[in-house]
Amino acid sequence: MQKIRSGTLAALFFGSIFIPALSLAAAPADSPIREAALNDTVAWDFIEGLTTEIGPRPAGTPQEARARDWAVTKLKSLGFSNVRAETYTMPVWLRGHEEARVISPYPQNLILAALGNSASTPEKGIEDEVAYFPTLADLEAAPEGSLKGKIAFVSHAMHATQDGSSYGYFGAARRQGPSIASKKGAIAILIRSIGTDSHRQPHTGVQMWTDGVKPIPAAALSVPDAEQLTRMISRGQPIRLHLTLSSKMLKDQPSGNVIAEIPGGDPKAGVVVAACHLDSWDQGTGAIDDGAGCGIVAAAALQASKAGPLRRTIRVLMAGAEEVGGNGGRAYYEAHGKEPHAMAMESDFGADRVWRVDFKLPQGHDALTRRLATVLEPLGIGASRLPAGGGSDIEPLIKAGVPVVDLQQDGTRYFDIHHTPDDTLDKVDLQQLRQNVAAWAVALFEIANAPESLGVK
Ligand code: ZN
Ligand code: ZN
């Protein structure tokens, strides 16, 4: 997942939003949608099928193409309309061989995974001294040129939070650390995994070289290996490390989005986009990131449609290439950005329960906010006063001012597994998954049938 910092956007497009006190006293009526969705089988079936029959789905690879074909067949068989893949091309980075070994003074191997867009070492690897930085700020403070011929190592230990907000802060070591280290002359960089587990599973993820920076080999050590290296460093002797990372860059490879619709009765009222991403990292099978999101939005759209006719079309967007920079979300916007959009929502934070709902609606939509809070409250979901921000698959829509509602999932254990080989089906909890489907189904039904304009003229 990639969270957008939303405060500034909200202020820009909608001014400050006041959410009135919610009347939780009104007992929520029995909801057939909620009850049916709490027994949903479609979401699990989708995730189980995608992770078993396709497995890992790296952006721009034949596996991602197979996932598109699989999803098109599946969504058609589930009864969606206008199901199709929309393709585009993009450059693709492919992982090769990766190996790290402490040469002296405590010879032993370390477990690591290259970060997206990492440069390769020469085939025989590189060997040099480690320069240690406890935090990203320490790396930033290092004088220009001071890392010449060194392998930078940034620890920057991440801690779990329920809302996942620590990913933004600690994730900077992965997103910006490699470019900063290269600017200061480092020949390679290792970071402590952006993860909250204590397993010997490194967390990969994308990083982009800033303009004019020379790409260097960049990798994440598993959390226990990062701690091991830190302990060695604390003993005071210089640490020499041998590092081999190989990778390939391919030009113009096909990637694409899959789109499926539940048609609404009033095309002028704008579409409601329910987004997830179909691609995954290469090492796990992409169950929580983001097979789960795709299962949730597809199942919820079907549950909402079973409850009665919809005013607005619900458009499921299964984006390609989210992990490597949001190419699918941008391609969707280029193809469809001019169509009226009433709402954009995204599920890309695993399969654990929804605990909070955030809104960013146009002025004058307080009644819709209250209705959504009322239908979500029986599922244990509280309305917040924080503005919704969406995610990278819908980021271009949000930037263009499309309203957004975030069903925030519990992220306490998400970063134990995120972007590791451990992202597999067994991590999905069926009851929590069904709570997600129920939350999405009641919200989609309410939004798709809302008489309000949602900013569509
Ligand atoms: Zn991800
Ligand atoms: Zn994701």
Short mmCIF file of C-alpha atoms and ligand atoms in Angstrom, two decimals:
data_model
loop_
_atom_site.label_atom_id
_atom_site.label_comp_id
_atom_site.label_asym_id
_atom_site.label_seq_id
_atom_site.Cartn_x
_atom_site.Cartn_y
_atom_site.Cartn_z
CA MET A 1 0.00 0.00 0.00
CA GLN A 2 0.97 3.54 -0.45
CA LYS A 3 -0.84 6.11 1.66
CA ILE A 4 -1.39 9.62 0.40
CA ARG A 5 -0.93 12.44 2.86
CA SER A 6 -4.39 13.83 2.65
CA GLY A 7 -4.66 16.92 4.84
CA THR A 8 -3.42 19.36 2.23
CA LEU A 9 -5.55 17.87 -0.51
CA ALA A 10 -8.67 18.14 1.62
CA ALA A 11 -7.97 21.77 2.39
CA LEU A 12 -7.31 22.47 -1.26
CA PHE A 13 -10.45 20.98 -2.71
CA PHE A 14 -13.10 21.09 -0.08
CA GLY A 15 -12.05 23.62 2.51
CA SER A 16 -12.20 22.50 6.09
CA ILE A 17 -14.80 19.85 6.73
CA PHE A 18 -16.90 19.75 9.84
CA ILE A 19 -18.38 16.39 10.67
CA PRO A 20 -21.28 16.89 13.06
CA ALA A 21 -21.67 14.69 16.12
CA LEU A 22 -22.96 11.36 14.94
CA SER A 23 -26.22 10.16 16.36
CA LEU A 24 -25.19 6.70 17.45
CA ALA A 25 -28.24 6.50 19.69
CA ALA A 26 -30.47 5.59 16.76
CA ALA A 27 -30.53 1.80 16.72
CA PRO A 28 -29.35 0.58 13.30
CA ALA A 29 -32.05 -1.32 11.45
CA ASP A 30 -31.42 -4.92 10.53
CA SER A 31 -29.43 -4.88 7.35
CA PRO A 32 -29.90 -7.74 4.89
CA ILE A 33 -26.79 -6.57 2.99
CA ARG A 34 -24.67 -6.68 6.13
CA GLU A 35 -25.97 -10.08 7.19
CA ALA A 36 -25.43 -11.61 3.72
CA ALA A 37 -21.95 -10.09 3.41
CA LEU A 38 -20.93 -11.47 6.81
CA ASN A 39 -21.41 -14.92 5.27
CA ASP A 40 -19.71 -14.04 1.97
CA THR A 41 -17.76 -16.75 0.16
CA VAL A 42 -16.73 -14.79 -2.96
CA ALA A 43 -13.87 -12.80 -1.41
CA TRP A 44 -12.12 -15.84 0.03
CA ASP A 45 -12.71 -17.82 -3.15
CA PHE A 46 -11.17 -14.99 -5.21
CA ILE A 47 -8.05 -14.68 -3.03
CA GLU A 48 -7.63 -18.45 -2.78
CA GLY A 49 -7.93 -18.86 -6.55
CA LEU A 50 -5.63 -15.95 -7.47
CA THR A 51 -2.87 -16.91 -5.02
CA THR A 52 -3.07 -20.62 -5.85
CA GLU A 53 -3.53 -20.59 -9.63
CA ILE A 54 -1.35 -17.54 -10.39
CA GLY A 55 0.80 -16.98 -7.29
CA PRO A 56 3.31 -14.07 -7.40
CA ARG A 57 2.33 -11.35 -9.90
CA PRO A 58 5.19 -8.89 -10.41
CA ALA A 59 4.26 -5.84 -12.48
CA GLY A 60 4.94 -6.09 -16.21
CA THR A 61 5.71 -9.82 -16.15
CA PRO A 62 3.96 -12.79 -17.81
CA GLN A 63 2.64 -13.74 -14.34
CA GLU A 64 0.85 -10.38 -14.08
CA ALA A 65 -0.59 -10.96 -17.58
CA ARG A 66 -1.86 -14.38 -16.45
CA ALA A 67 -3.45 -12.69 -13.43
CA ARG A 68 -5.29 -10.27 -15.74
CA ASP A 69 -6.64 -13.16 -17.83
CA TRP A 70 -7.58 -15.04 -14.67
CA ALA A 71 -9.39 -12.01 -13.22
CA VAL A 72 -11.28 -11.29 -16.46
CA THR A 73 -12.55 -14.90 -16.58
CA LYS A 74 -13.41 -14.87 -12.88
CA LEU A 75 -15.24 -11.52 -12.90
CA LYS A 76 -17.27 -12.55 -15.96
CA SER A 77 -18.26 -15.80 -14.27
CA LEU A 78 -19.33 -13.84 -11.19
CA GLY A 79 -21.77 -11.85 -13.34
CA PHE A 80 -19.98 -8.50 -13.76
CA SER A 81 -20.62 -6.44 -16.92
CA ASN A 82 -18.14 -4.69 -19.23
CA VAL A 83 -15.27 -6.84 -17.97
CA ARG A 84 -12.03 -6.11 -19.80
CA ALA A 85 -8.29 -5.65 -19.47
CA GLU A 86 -6.83 -2.27 -20.46
CA THR A 87 -3.12 -2.58 -21.18
CA TYR A 88 -0.17 -0.18 -21.29
CA THR A 89 3.59 -0.66 -21.36
CA MET A 90 6.22 0.15 -18.77
CA PRO A 91 9.87 -0.51 -17.83
CA VAL A 92 10.31 -3.54 -15.58
CA TRP A 93 12.95 -4.29 -12.94
CA LEU A 94 13.59 -8.00 -12.30
CA ARG A 95 15.30 -9.46 -9.24
CA GLY A 96 18.36 -11.66 -9.80
CA HIS A 97 20.83 -13.25 -7.40
CA GLU A 98 21.30 -11.69 -3.94
CA GLU A 99 23.85 -12.55 -1.28
CA ALA A 100 25.55 -10.76 1.62
CA ARG A 101 28.43 -12.00 3.75
CA VAL A 102 30.29 -10.44 6.64
CA ILE A 103 34.01 -10.98 5.81
CA SER A 104 35.50 -9.65 9.02
CA PRO A 105 35.66 -9.65 11.94
CA TYR A 106 32.74 -12.11 12.38
CA PRO A 107 32.39 -14.07 9.10
CA GLN A 108 28.82 -15.19 8.38
CA ASN A 109 26.01 -14.75 5.85
CA LEU A 110 23.21 -12.20 6.15
CA ILE A 111 19.72 -12.53 4.64
CA LEU A 112 18.56 -9.71 2.41
CA ALA A 113 16.35 -8.79 -0.56
CA ALA A 114 17.10 -6.19 -3.22
CA LEU A 115 14.83 -3.15 -3.36
CA GLY A 116 12.99 -2.31 -6.57
CA ASN A 117 15.19 -0.47 -9.12
CA SER A 118 18.38 -1.50 -7.30
CA ALA A 119 21.50 -1.40 -9.46
CA SER A 120 23.57 -4.57 -9.87
CA THR A 121 26.99 -5.21 -8.40
CA PRO A 122 29.65 -6.67 -10.71
CA GLU A 123 29.15 -10.43 -11.06
CA LYS A 124 31.86 -11.22 -8.47
CA GLY A 125 30.26 -8.78 -6.04
CA ILE A 126 31.75 -5.89 -4.08
CA GLU A 127 33.62 -5.88 -0.80
CA ASP A 128 33.91 -2.84 1.42
CA GLU A 129 33.54 -1.32 4.85
CA VAL A 130 30.13 -0.63 6.38
CA ALA A 131 29.18 2.92 7.44
CA TYR A 132 26.42 2.72 10.05
CA PHE A 133 23.55 5.18 10.52
CA PRO A 134 20.99 4.47 13.27
CA THR A 135 18.36 6.64 11.53
CA LEU A 136 17.70 8.20 8.15
CA ALA A 137 18.36 11.62 9.69
CA ASP A 138 21.88 10.44 10.61
CA LEU A 139 22.48 9.44 6.99
CA GLU A 140 21.18 12.81 5.82
CA ALA A 141 23.56 14.56 8.24
CA ALA A 142 26.64 12.76 6.87
CA PRO A 143 28.96 15.22 5.02
CA GLU A 144 28.99 15.13 1.21
CA GLY A 145 31.52 12.62 -0.10
CA SER A 146 32.00 11.04 3.32
CA LEU A 147 30.64 7.68 2.16
CA LYS A 148 33.04 7.28 -0.76
CA GLY A 149 33.80 3.57 -1.22
CA LYS A 150 31.55 2.57 1.71
CA ILE A 151 28.46 0.41 2.05
CA ALA A 152 25.92 2.52 3.94
CA PHE A 153 23.73 0.71 6.49
CA VAL A 154 20.65 2.50 7.85
CA SER A 155 18.78 0.87 10.73
CA HIS A 156 15.78 3.22 11.33
CA ALA A 157 13.75 0.58 13.23
CA MET A 158 10.01 0.63 12.47
CA HIS A 159 7.29 0.13 15.11
CA ALA A 160 3.75 -1.17 14.54
CA THR A 161 0.74 1.15 14.71
CA GLN A 162 -2.93 0.30 14.28
CA ASP A 163 -3.43 2.88 11.55
CA GLY A 164 -0.22 2.03 9.70
CA SER A 165 0.99 5.61 9.98
CA SER A 166 4.50 4.54 10.97
CA TYR A 167 5.02 3.25 7.40
CA GLY A 168 5.09 6.82 6.15
CA TYR A 169 7.81 7.87 8.59
CA PHE A 170 10.02 4.76 8.72
CA GLY A 171 9.40 3.85 5.08
CA ALA A 172 11.41 6.93 4.11
CA ALA A 173 14.58 4.91 4.77
CA ARG A 174 13.61 2.68 1.83
CA ARG A 175 12.12 5.37 -0.40
CA GLN A 176 14.80 8.05 0.05
CA GLY A 177 17.75 6.31 1.74
CA PRO A 178 19.28 4.85 -1.47
CA SER A 179 19.32 8.20 -3.30
CA ILE A 180 20.76 10.03 -0.28
CA ALA A 181 23.49 7.39 0.18
CA SER A 182 24.41 7.53 -3.51
CA LYS A 183 24.67 11.34 -3.43
CA LYS A 184 27.13 11.09 -0.55
CA GLY A 185 29.34 8.65 -2.45
CA ALA A 186 28.24 5.25 -1.07
CA ILE A 187 28.83 2.30 -3.40
CA ALA A 188 25.81 0.41 -2.01
CA ILE A 189 23.17 0.71 0.70
CA LEU A 190 21.58 -1.77 3.07
CA ILE A 191 18.56 -0.81 5.15
CA ARG A 192 16.84 -2.60 8.00
CA SER A 193 13.60 -4.01 6.53
CA ILE A 194 10.60 -1.71 6.77
CA GLY A 195 8.80 -4.30 8.84
CA THR A 196 7.61 -5.03 12.38
CA ASP A 197 8.28 -8.77 12.63
CA SER A 198 11.21 -10.68 14.07
CA HIS A 199 11.55 -13.27 11.34
CA ARG A 200 14.43 -13.85 8.93
CA GLN A 201 12.29 -12.59 6.05
CA PRO A 202 13.48 -9.41 4.34
CA HIS A 203 10.84 -6.88 3.22
CA THR A 204 11.32 -5.67 -0.33
CA GLY A 205 9.62 -2.62 -1.85
CA VAL A 206 10.12 0.02 -4.46
CA GLN A 207 12.44 2.99 -4.34
CA MET A 208 12.91 5.59 -7.06
CA TRP A 209 16.24 7.26 -7.83
CA THR A 210 15.97 11.02 -7.62
CA ASP A 211 16.92 12.89 -10.79
CA GLY A 212 20.61 12.92 -11.54
CA VAL A 213 21.50 10.32 -8.89
CA LYS A 214 23.65 7.34 -9.90
CA PRO A 215 21.80 4.08 -9.11
CA ILE A 216 23.68 1.88 -6.62
CA PRO A 217 22.96 -1.62 -5.32
CA ALA A 218 20.25 -1.30 -2.62
CA ALA A 219 18.77 -4.01 -0.41
CA ALA A 220 16.86 -4.63 2.81
CA LEU A 221 18.25 -6.94 5.51
CA SER A 222 15.70 -8.98 7.47
CA VAL A 223 15.01 -7.43 10.89
CA PRO A 224 17.05 -10.08 12.84
CA ASP A 225 19.94 -9.71 10.37
CA ALA A 226 19.88 -5.92 10.71
CA GLU A 227 20.00 -6.34 14.49
CA GLN A 228 22.86 -8.82 14.15
CA LEU A 229 24.85 -6.36 12.03
CA THR A 230 24.12 -3.56 14.52
CA ARG A 231 25.46 -5.70 17.38
CA MET A 232 28.64 -6.41 15.41
CA ILE A 233 29.09 -2.70 14.75
CA SER A 234 28.60 -1.88 18.45
CA ARG A 235 31.73 -3.91 19.24
CA GLY A 236 33.78 -1.15 17.67
CA GLN A 237 35.83 -2.81 14.94
CA PRO A 238 35.38 -1.97 11.24
CA ILE A 239 33.00 -4.39 9.53
CA ARG A 240 33.82 -5.57 6.01
CA LEU A 241 31.01 -6.94 3.93
CA HIS A 242 30.82 -8.79 0.61
CA LEU A 243 27.69 -8.05 -1.38
CA THR A 244 26.36 -9.55 -4.61
CA LEU A 245 23.12 -8.22 -6.09
CA SER A 246 22.10 -8.78 -9.68
CA SER A 247 19.00 -7.57 -11.46
CA LYS A 248 17.72 -6.72 -14.92
CA MET A 249 15.84 -3.77 -16.41
CA LEU A 250 13.53 -4.47 -19.36
CA LYS A 251 11.97 -1.78 -21.55
CA ASP A 252 8.34 -1.52 -22.71
CA GLN A 253 6.81 -4.58 -21.08
CA PRO A 254 3.03 -5.04 -21.08
CA SER A 255 1.07 -4.37 -17.88
CA GLY A 256 -2.58 -3.48 -17.47
CA ASN A 257 -5.70 -2.87 -15.41
CA VAL A 258 -8.77 -5.07 -15.18
CA ILE A 259 -12.14 -3.32 -15.03
CA ALA A 260 -15.55 -4.80 -14.22
CA GLU A 261 -18.86 -3.08 -13.61
CA ILE A 262 -22.22 -3.38 -11.91
CA PRO A 263 -24.18 -0.95 -14.11
CA GLY A 264 -26.30 1.70 -12.41
CA GLY A 265 -29.52 3.25 -13.71
CA ASP A 266 -28.33 6.87 -13.98
CA PRO A 267 -25.14 7.27 -16.04
CA LYS A 268 -25.12 11.04 -15.39
CA ALA A 269 -24.74 10.48 -11.62
CA GLY A 270 -21.10 9.37 -12.04
CA VAL A 271 -19.34 6.08 -11.32
CA VAL A 272 -18.23 4.79 -7.94
CA VAL A 273 -14.72 3.34 -8.27
CA ALA A 274 -13.80 0.47 -5.93
CA ALA A 275 -10.06 -0.12 -6.42
CA CYS A 276 -7.40 -2.66 -5.48
CA HIS A 277 -4.25 -3.84 -7.24
CA LEU A 278 -3.67 -7.10 -9.04
CA ASP A 279 0.15 -7.04 -9.10
CA SER A 280 2.22 -8.19 -6.14
CA TRP A 281 5.86 -8.46 -5.13
CA ASP A 282 7.71 -11.46 -6.47
CA GLN A 283 8.48 -13.45 -3.33
CA GLY A 284 5.13 -14.10 -1.67
CA THR A 285 1.86 -14.90 -3.40
CA GLY A 286 0.39 -11.46 -2.73
CA ALA A 287 -2.48 -12.65 -0.50
CA ILE A 288 -2.66 -9.64 1.84
CA ASP A 289 -1.04 -7.27 -0.68
CA ASP A 290 -3.31 -7.07 -2.50
CA GLY A 291 -5.22 -10.22 -3.40
CA ALA A 292 -7.32 -9.49 -0.32
CA GLY A 293 -8.27 -6.00 -1.52
CA CYS A 294 -9.38 -7.36 -4.89
CA GLY A 295 -11.42 -10.12 -3.25
CA ILE A 296 -13.04 -7.58 -0.90
CA VAL A 297 -14.06 -5.02 -3.53
CA ALA A 298 -15.35 -7.62 -6.01
CA ALA A 299 -17.36 -9.46 -3.35
CA ALA A 300 -18.73 -6.24 -1.87
CA ALA A 301 -19.84 -4.89 -5.26
CA LEU A 302 -21.78 -8.14 -5.82
CA GLN A 303 -23.31 -8.05 -2.32
CA ALA A 304 -24.42 -4.43 -2.88
CA SER A 305 -25.95 -5.27 -6.25
CA LYS A 306 -27.94 -8.16 -4.77
CA ALA A 307 -29.69 -5.73 -2.42
CA GLY A 308 -31.52 -3.86 -5.16
CA PRO A 309 -31.04 -1.66 -8.21
CA LEU A 310 -28.22 0.88 -8.04
CA ARG A 311 -28.42 4.51 -9.14
CA ARG A 312 -24.72 4.72 -9.93
CA THR A 313 -22.43 2.23 -11.66
CA ILE A 314 -19.97 0.50 -9.33
CA ARG A 315 -16.72 0.08 -11.25
CA VAL A 316 -14.22 -2.38 -9.83
CA LEU A 317 -10.68 -1.33 -10.77
CA MET A 318 -8.03 -4.02 -10.33
CA ALA A 319 -4.97 -1.94 -11.10
CA GLY A 320 -1.70 -3.23 -12.51
CA ALA A 321 1.76 -2.18 -11.42
CA GLU A 322 0.84 -0.47 -8.12
CA GLU A 323 3.87 -1.81 -6.30
CA VAL A 324 6.40 -0.25 -8.63
CA GLY A 325 4.98 3.25 -8.82
CA GLY A 326 1.23 3.36 -9.47
CA ASN A 327 1.40 2.94 -13.26
CA GLY A 328 -2.06 1.32 -13.36
CA GLY A 329 -3.73 4.16 -11.46
CA ARG A 330 -2.22 6.70 -13.84
CA ALA A 331 -3.23 4.65 -16.90
CA TYR A 332 -6.80 4.45 -15.55
CA TYR A 333 -6.91 8.21 -15.11
CA GLU A 334 -5.58 8.83 -18.61
CA ALA A 335 -8.25 6.54 -20.08
CA HIS A 336 -11.20 7.48 -17.82
CA GLY A 337 -10.37 10.65 -15.90
CA LYS A 338 -12.76 12.78 -17.95
CA GLU A 339 -15.78 10.56 -17.16
CA PRO A 340 -17.91 11.74 -14.23
CA HIS A 341 -16.71 10.10 -10.99
CA ALA A 342 -18.90 10.35 -7.90
CA MET A 343 -16.54 8.54 -5.53
CA ALA A 344 -13.24 6.68 -5.38
CA MET A 345 -12.37 4.10 -2.73
CA GLU A 346 -9.48 1.65 -2.39
CA SER A 347 -8.73 -1.51 -0.42
CA ASP A 348 -4.98 -2.10 -0.12
CA PHE A 349 -4.07 -2.77 3.49
CA GLY A 350 -4.50 -6.50 3.99
CA ALA A 351 -7.50 -8.44 5.20
CA ASP A 352 -7.77 -7.47 8.85
CA ARG A 353 -10.94 -5.76 10.08
CA VAL A 354 -12.05 -2.25 9.27
CA TRP A 355 -12.04 -0.15 12.45
CA ARG A 356 -12.43 3.45 11.27
CA VAL A 357 -13.99 5.39 8.41
CA ASP A 358 -12.58 8.67 7.07
CA PHE A 359 -14.40 11.00 4.69
CA LYS A 360 -13.54 13.65 2.18
CA LEU A 361 -16.82 14.74 0.65
CA PRO A 362 -17.88 18.02 -0.94
CA GLN A 363 -19.49 20.70 1.24
CA GLY A 364 -23.13 19.99 2.02
CA HIS A 365 -22.81 16.21 2.23
CA ASP A 366 -23.06 15.89 6.02
CA ALA A 367 -26.25 13.82 5.77
CA LEU A 368 -24.44 11.21 3.65
CA THR A 369 -21.60 11.16 6.16
CA ARG A 370 -24.12 10.45 8.92
CA ARG A 371 -25.87 7.71 6.95
CA LEU A 372 -22.53 6.00 6.20
CA ALA A 373 -21.50 6.21 9.86
CA THR A 374 -24.85 4.67 10.86
CA VAL A 375 -24.59 1.67 8.52
CA LEU A 376 -20.96 1.03 9.49
CA GLU A 377 -21.34 1.39 13.25
CA PRO A 378 -22.89 -2.11 13.82
CA LEU A 379 -19.68 -3.57 12.33
CA GLY A 380 -17.63 -1.88 15.05
CA ILE A 381 -16.42 0.92 12.78
CA GLY A 382 -16.10 4.44 14.16
CA ALA A 383 -16.30 7.62 12.09
CA SER A 384 -13.24 9.84 12.33
CA ARG A 385 -12.73 13.54 11.80
CA LEU A 386 -9.58 12.90 9.78
CA PRO A 387 -9.84 13.57 6.04
CA ALA A 388 -9.75 10.49 3.80
CA GLY A 389 -6.73 10.26 1.51
CA GLY A 390 -7.30 7.19 -0.67
CA GLY A 391 -4.31 5.24 -2.01
CA SER A 392 -2.07 5.14 -5.05
CA ASP A 393 -4.49 3.36 -7.42
CA ILE A 394 -6.96 6.24 -7.07
CA GLU A 395 -4.45 9.00 -6.37
CA PRO A 396 -4.88 10.78 -9.74
CA LEU A 397 -8.69 10.80 -9.24
CA ILE A 398 -8.33 12.21 -5.72
CA LYS A 399 -5.92 14.89 -6.96
CA ALA A 400 -8.55 15.85 -9.53
CA GLY A 401 -11.04 16.38 -6.69
CA VAL A 402 -13.09 13.17 -6.76
CA PRO A 403 -14.64 12.55 -3.29
CA VAL A 404 -13.14 9.69 -1.27
CA VAL A 405 -14.10 7.50 1.67
CA ASP A 406 -11.46 5.34 3.40
CA LEU A 407 -12.46 2.18 5.22
CA GLN A 408 -9.36 1.99 7.40
CA GLN A 409 -8.19 -1.52 8.26
CA ASP A 410 -6.36 -2.63 11.38
CA GLY A 411 -2.69 -2.48 10.43
CA THR A 412 -1.24 -3.83 13.68
CA ARG A 413 0.14 -7.00 12.06
CA TYR A 414 0.21 -5.86 8.42
CA PHE A 415 3.89 -4.89 8.41
CA ASP A 416 4.92 -8.24 9.92
CA ILE A 417 4.22 -9.77 6.51
CA HIS A 418 4.12 -6.91 3.98
CA HIS A 419 6.40 -7.45 0.93
CA THR A 420 7.94 -10.67 2.31
CA PRO A 421 7.86 -14.29 1.09
CA ASP A 422 5.41 -14.78 3.98
CA ASP A 423 2.59 -12.89 2.24
CA THR A 424 0.53 -16.02 1.65
CA LEU A 425 -3.11 -17.13 1.92
CA ASP A 426 -2.84 -18.59 5.44
CA LYS A 427 -2.40 -15.02 6.81
CA VAL A 428 -5.95 -14.10 5.75
CA ASP A 429 -8.48 -14.44 8.58
CA LEU A 430 -11.87 -15.42 7.11
CA GLN A 431 -14.01 -13.67 9.73
CA GLN A 432 -12.09 -10.41 9.46
CA LEU A 433 -12.20 -10.68 5.67
CA ARG A 434 -15.99 -11.01 5.81
CA GLN A 435 -16.23 -7.96 8.08
CA ASN A 436 -14.38 -6.05 5.34
CA VAL A 437 -16.81 -7.28 2.69
CA ALA A 438 -19.76 -6.24 4.87
CA ALA A 439 -18.31 -2.76 5.49
CA TRP A 440 -17.64 -2.25 1.80
CA ALA A 441 -21.02 -3.64 0.74
CA VAL A 442 -23.10 -1.37 2.99
CA ALA A 443 -20.94 1.63 2.10
CA LEU A 444 -21.06 0.97 -1.66
CA PHE A 445 -24.84 0.49 -1.56
CA GLU A 446 -25.34 3.75 0.32
CA ILE A 447 -22.97 5.71 -1.95
CA ALA A 448 -24.21 4.22 -5.22
CA ASN A 449 -27.80 5.12 -4.30
CA ALA A 450 -27.15 8.46 -2.60
CA PRO A 451 -29.43 11.22 -3.96
CA GLU A 452 -26.65 13.77 -3.28
CA SER A 453 -24.60 15.02 -6.23
CA LEU A 454 -21.17 14.04 -4.87
CA GLY A 455 -19.79 16.87 -6.94
CA VAL A 456 -21.04 15.47 -10.28
CA LYS A 457 -22.82 18.19 -12.28
ZN ZN B 1 2.70 -3.38 -1.48
ZN ZN B 2 -0.53 -2.86 -2.00
#
